[in-house]
Coordinates of C-alpha atoms in Angstrom, one line a residue:
M13 CA 91.0 144.2 113.7
T14 CA 91.3 141.9 110.7
N15 CA 93.9 140.8 108.2
E16 CA 96.5 140.0 110.8
V17 CA 99.2 137.6 109.6
T18 CA 101.2 135.2 111.7
V19 CA 104.6 134.0 110.4
P20 CA 106.3 131.0 112.1
L21 CA 109.9 131.4 113.2
L22 CA 111.6 128.0 113.1
P23 CA 115.1 126.7 114.1
C24 CA 117.6 125.1 111.8
A25 CA 121.3 124.1 111.6
S26 CA 121.9 126.0 108.3
I27 CA 119.8 128.7 106.7
D28 CA 121.6 127.8 103.4
D29 CA 120.3 124.3 103.5
V30 CA 116.8 125.5 104.3
V31 CA 116.8 128.0 101.5
A32 CA 118.0 125.3 99.0
F33 CA 115.2 123.0 100.1
Y34 CA 112.4 125.4 100.1
E35 CA 113.4 126.8 96.7
V36 CA 112.7 123.3 95.4
L37 CA 109.1 123.7 96.8
G38 CA 108.6 127.0 95.0
F39 CA 109.5 129.5 97.7
H40 CA 111.7 132.6 97.2
T41 CA 113.8 134.5 99.7
T42 CA 112.3 137.7 101.1
F43 CA 115.2 138.6 103.4
K44 CA 118.5 137.0 104.5
Q45 CA 121.0 138.1 107.1
R46 CA 124.2 136.7 108.6
K47 CA 124.7 139.2 111.4
P48 CA 124.0 139.6 114.3
N49 CA 122.2 136.2 113.9
P50 CA 121.8 134.1 110.8
A51 CA 118.1 134.3 109.7
V52 CA 116.1 134.0 106.5
G53 CA 112.5 134.7 105.4
L54 CA 110.8 132.6 102.7
Q55 CA 107.6 133.0 100.8
R56 CA 105.4 131.0 98.4
E57 CA 102.3 133.0 97.5
D58 CA 100.5 133.6 100.8
L59 CA 102.7 131.1 102.7
H60 CA 105.4 132.8 104.8
L61 CA 108.1 131.0 106.9
Q62 CA 111.1 132.4 108.7
F63 CA 114.1 130.5 110.1
F64 CA 117.0 131.2 112.4
E65 CA 120.3 129.3 112.5
I66 CA 121.6 127.7 115.7
A67 CA 125.2 126.4 115.8
G68 CA 125.3 122.7 116.5
F69 CA 121.5 122.3 116.2
D70 CA 120.4 118.7 115.7
P71 CA 117.3 118.5 113.4
A72 CA 116.5 115.0 114.9
Q73 CA 115.8 116.7 118.2
S74 CA 113.7 119.6 116.8
Y75 CA 110.3 120.3 118.2
G76 CA 109.7 123.0 115.5
S77 CA 106.3 122.8 113.9
C78 CA 103.5 124.9 112.4
I79 CA 100.1 124.4 110.8
V80 CA 99.2 125.5 107.3
L81 CA 95.5 125.6 106.3
T82 CA 94.7 125.5 102.6
S83 CA 91.6 124.9 100.4
D84 CA 93.2 122.1 98.5
T85 CA 95.9 119.9 100.1
G86 CA 96.2 117.8 97.0
Q87 CA 97.0 120.7 94.8
L88 CA 99.7 122.0 97.1
Y89 CA 101.1 118.5 97.6
R90 CA 101.3 118.0 93.8
A91 CA 103.2 121.3 93.4
F92 CA 105.7 120.3 96.1
A93 CA 106.1 116.8 94.7
A94 CA 106.7 118.2 91.2
G95 CA 109.5 120.4 92.5
M96 CA 111.1 117.4 94.3
R97 CA 110.9 115.3 91.2
A98 CA 112.5 118.0 89.1
A99 CA 115.3 118.6 91.6
Y100 CA 115.9 115.1 93.0
G101 CA 114.4 112.8 90.5
K102 CA 112.0 111.5 93.2
V103 CA 109.6 112.5 96.0
L104 CA 111.6 112.4 99.2
V105 CA 109.8 109.9 101.5
S106 CA 112.5 109.0 104.0
G107 CA 115.2 110.8 106.0
T108 CA 115.4 114.5 106.5
P109 CA 114.0 116.3 104.6
R110 CA 111.0 114.3 103.4
M111 CA 107.3 114.7 102.8
T112 CA 104.2 112.5 103.6
R113 CA 101.2 112.2 101.3
P114 CA 97.8 113.8 101.8
R115 CA 95.7 111.4 103.9
A116 CA 92.6 111.7 106.1
R117 CA 93.7 112.3 109.7
K118 CA 91.6 110.6 112.4
N119 CA 93.0 113.0 115.0
A120 CA 91.9 116.0 112.9
D121 CA 88.2 115.2 112.4
G122 CA 89.0 113.2 109.2
L123 CA 90.5 116.3 107.4
S124 CA 93.1 115.6 104.7
G125 CA 96.6 116.5 105.7
F126 CA 100.2 116.0 104.8
S127 CA 103.5 117.1 106.4
V128 CA 106.8 118.5 105.1
I129 CA 109.7 117.7 107.4
D130 CA 112.4 120.2 106.4
P131 CA 116.2 120.2 106.8
G132 CA 115.8 121.7 110.2
G133 CA 113.6 118.9 111.4
N134 CA 110.6 121.2 111.5
W135 CA 107.2 119.7 110.7
I136 CA 105.2 121.9 108.4
R137 CA 101.7 120.3 108.8
V138 CA 99.3 121.1 105.9
F139 CA 95.6 120.6 106.5
Q140 CA 92.5 121.1 104.5
N141 CA 90.3 123.9 105.7
A142 CA 87.3 122.4 107.6
P143 CA 84.5 121.5 105.2
A144 CA 80.8 122.2 106.0
S145 CA 80.2 118.6 107.0
P146 CA 82.5 116.3 108.8
A147 CA 84.5 113.6 106.9
P148 CA 83.1 110.0 107.2
A149 CA 84.9 107.8 109.8
P150 CA 87.1 105.0 108.5
T151 CA 85.3 101.7 108.1
G152 CA 86.4 98.1 108.0
R153 CA 89.2 96.4 109.8
L154 CA 91.9 97.6 107.4
G155 CA 90.6 101.1 107.1
K156 CA 90.6 101.5 110.9
A157 CA 94.1 100.1 111.1
M158 CA 95.2 102.5 108.4
A159 CA 93.7 105.5 110.3
N160 CA 95.4 104.5 113.5
A161 CA 98.8 104.1 111.8
V162 CA 98.5 107.5 110.1
V163 CA 98.1 109.1 113.4
Q164 CA 101.2 107.4 114.8
S165 CA 103.6 108.0 111.8
D166 CA 102.3 111.1 109.9
S167 CA 101.1 113.0 113.0
R168 CA 103.3 111.9 115.9
G169 CA 106.4 110.8 113.9
D170 CA 106.3 107.3 115.5
A171 CA 106.9 105.1 112.4
R172 CA 107.7 102.0 114.5
Q173 CA 104.3 102.0 116.2
A174 CA 102.6 102.6 112.8
A175 CA 104.5 99.6 111.4
R176 CA 103.3 97.4 114.3
I177 CA 99.7 98.4 113.7
L178 CA 99.9 97.7 110.0
D179 CA 101.8 94.4 110.4
S180 CA 99.2 93.2 112.9
A181 CA 96.4 94.0 110.4
L182 CA 98.2 92.4 107.5
A183 CA 99.0 89.2 109.5
R184 CA 95.3 88.4 109.9
P185 CA 93.6 88.6 106.5
E186 CA 89.8 88.1 106.4
V187 CA 87.7 87.1 103.4
D188 CA 85.6 90.3 103.5
D189 CA 88.6 92.7 103.5
D190 CA 88.2 95.5 101.0
P191 CA 90.9 94.9 98.4
V192 CA 91.3 98.7 97.9
A193 CA 91.9 99.1 101.6
L194 CA 94.5 96.3 101.4
V195 CA 96.3 98.1 98.6
E196 CA 96.3 101.3 100.6
V197 CA 97.7 99.5 103.7
L198 CA 100.4 97.8 101.7
V199 CA 101.5 101.0 100.1
Y200 CA 101.5 102.9 103.4
R201 CA 103.4 100.0 105.1
A202 CA 106.0 100.4 102.3
E203 CA 106.3 104.1 103.0
V204 CA 106.7 103.5 106.7
A205 CA 109.4 101.0 105.9
M206 CA 111.2 103.7 104.0
V207 CA 111.0 106.1 106.9
L208 CA 112.5 103.3 109.1
N209 CA 115.3 102.8 106.5
D210 CA 114.1 99.3 105.7
P211 CA 114.0 99.1 101.9
A212 CA 113.7 95.3 101.9
T213 CA 110.3 95.5 103.6
A214 CA 109.3 98.3 101.3
V215 CA 110.1 96.2 98.3
E216 CA 108.1 93.3 99.8
M217 CA 105.1 95.4 100.4
L218 CA 105.1 96.9 96.9
A219 CA 105.4 93.4 95.4
G220 CA 102.3 92.5 97.5
V221 CA 100.4 95.5 95.9
D222 CA 100.8 94.0 92.4
R223 CA 99.3 90.7 93.6
V224 CA 96.0 92.3 94.7
A225 CA 93.3 91.6 92.1
L226 CA 91.0 94.6 91.6
S227 CA 88.0 95.3 89.4
A228 CA 88.1 98.4 87.1
D229 CA 86.0 100.3 89.6
E230 CA 88.3 99.3 92.5
A231 CA 91.4 100.2 90.5
T232 CA 89.9 103.7 90.0
R233 CA 89.4 104.0 93.8
A234 CA 93.0 102.8 94.4
A235 CA 94.5 105.3 91.9
A236 CA 96.0 107.5 94.6
A237 CA 97.6 104.5 96.3
Y238 CA 99.1 103.3 93.0
E239 CA 100.5 106.8 92.5
A240 CA 102.1 106.7 95.9
A241 CA 103.5 103.2 95.1
T242 CA 105.1 104.6 92.0
D243 CA 106.8 107.3 93.9
L244 CA 108.0 104.8 96.5
A245 CA 109.4 102.5 93.8
A246 CA 111.2 105.5 92.3
A247 CA 112.7 106.3 95.7
L248 CA 113.7 102.7 96.2
S249 CA 115.8 102.8 93.1
W250 CA 118.0 105.3 94.9
V251 CA 118.5 103.2 98.0
P252 CA 121.9 101.5 98.2
H253 CA 121.8 97.7 98.6
S254 CA 118.1 97.5 98.0
A255 CA 116.7 94.6 96.0
D256 CA 117.9 94.4 92.4
T257 CA 114.4 94.4 91.0
V258 CA 111.9 97.1 92.1
P259 CA 108.4 95.7 91.8
R260 CA 106.4 96.5 88.6
L261 CA 103.4 98.6 89.5
R262 CA 100.2 98.9 87.6
P263 CA 99.5 102.3 85.9

């Protein structure tokens, strides 16, 4: 048989919190019940998710997860990000809920992917459908460090290990380092710092981004990293007791 559909059923502490969050991402409620057990179904185009409420559930202890395959991770990310900006004034990059950015995943054959961590602590892992040819492996010292750090933080949720990897790479600059890769590492280290509730380090890393000299061609290659830096700077303006001045970022 064909055309079967699988719908994940994921735990949460409050179906009301889940509904409010996913509505921001463009989902609508397909069903909702309070008895005999609180549960809700949500849909965004062909993407279906269902949730059940558990009294006293701790999202930080959740193992809930599912994989979403799409033809364009960037397009879906931008739609989710636009919803967050409209609702919250920023893209959520720290705490729960939050969202990572689309990045090549070393542990997924180089396919682009990003994750939504929802109010229930569930990881909705969005991946690009496999292309006809494999993605190129990361090159250069900084590119390889970035790839390893993404596996740790974006895939495994171990932001501290990702920070150690990136800090080690940044501590040993080399003359032949790709400046675009340096910008990408600095921006990602800032994002990891936000996940770790360390806004001071995030501000420091974003200030470092603005000190990297790039040619016009390199600036074009770094456009996605600069966009991420702008989102992080916006998020930092919401962090209590962060630095008085958020770094100026190049357009």
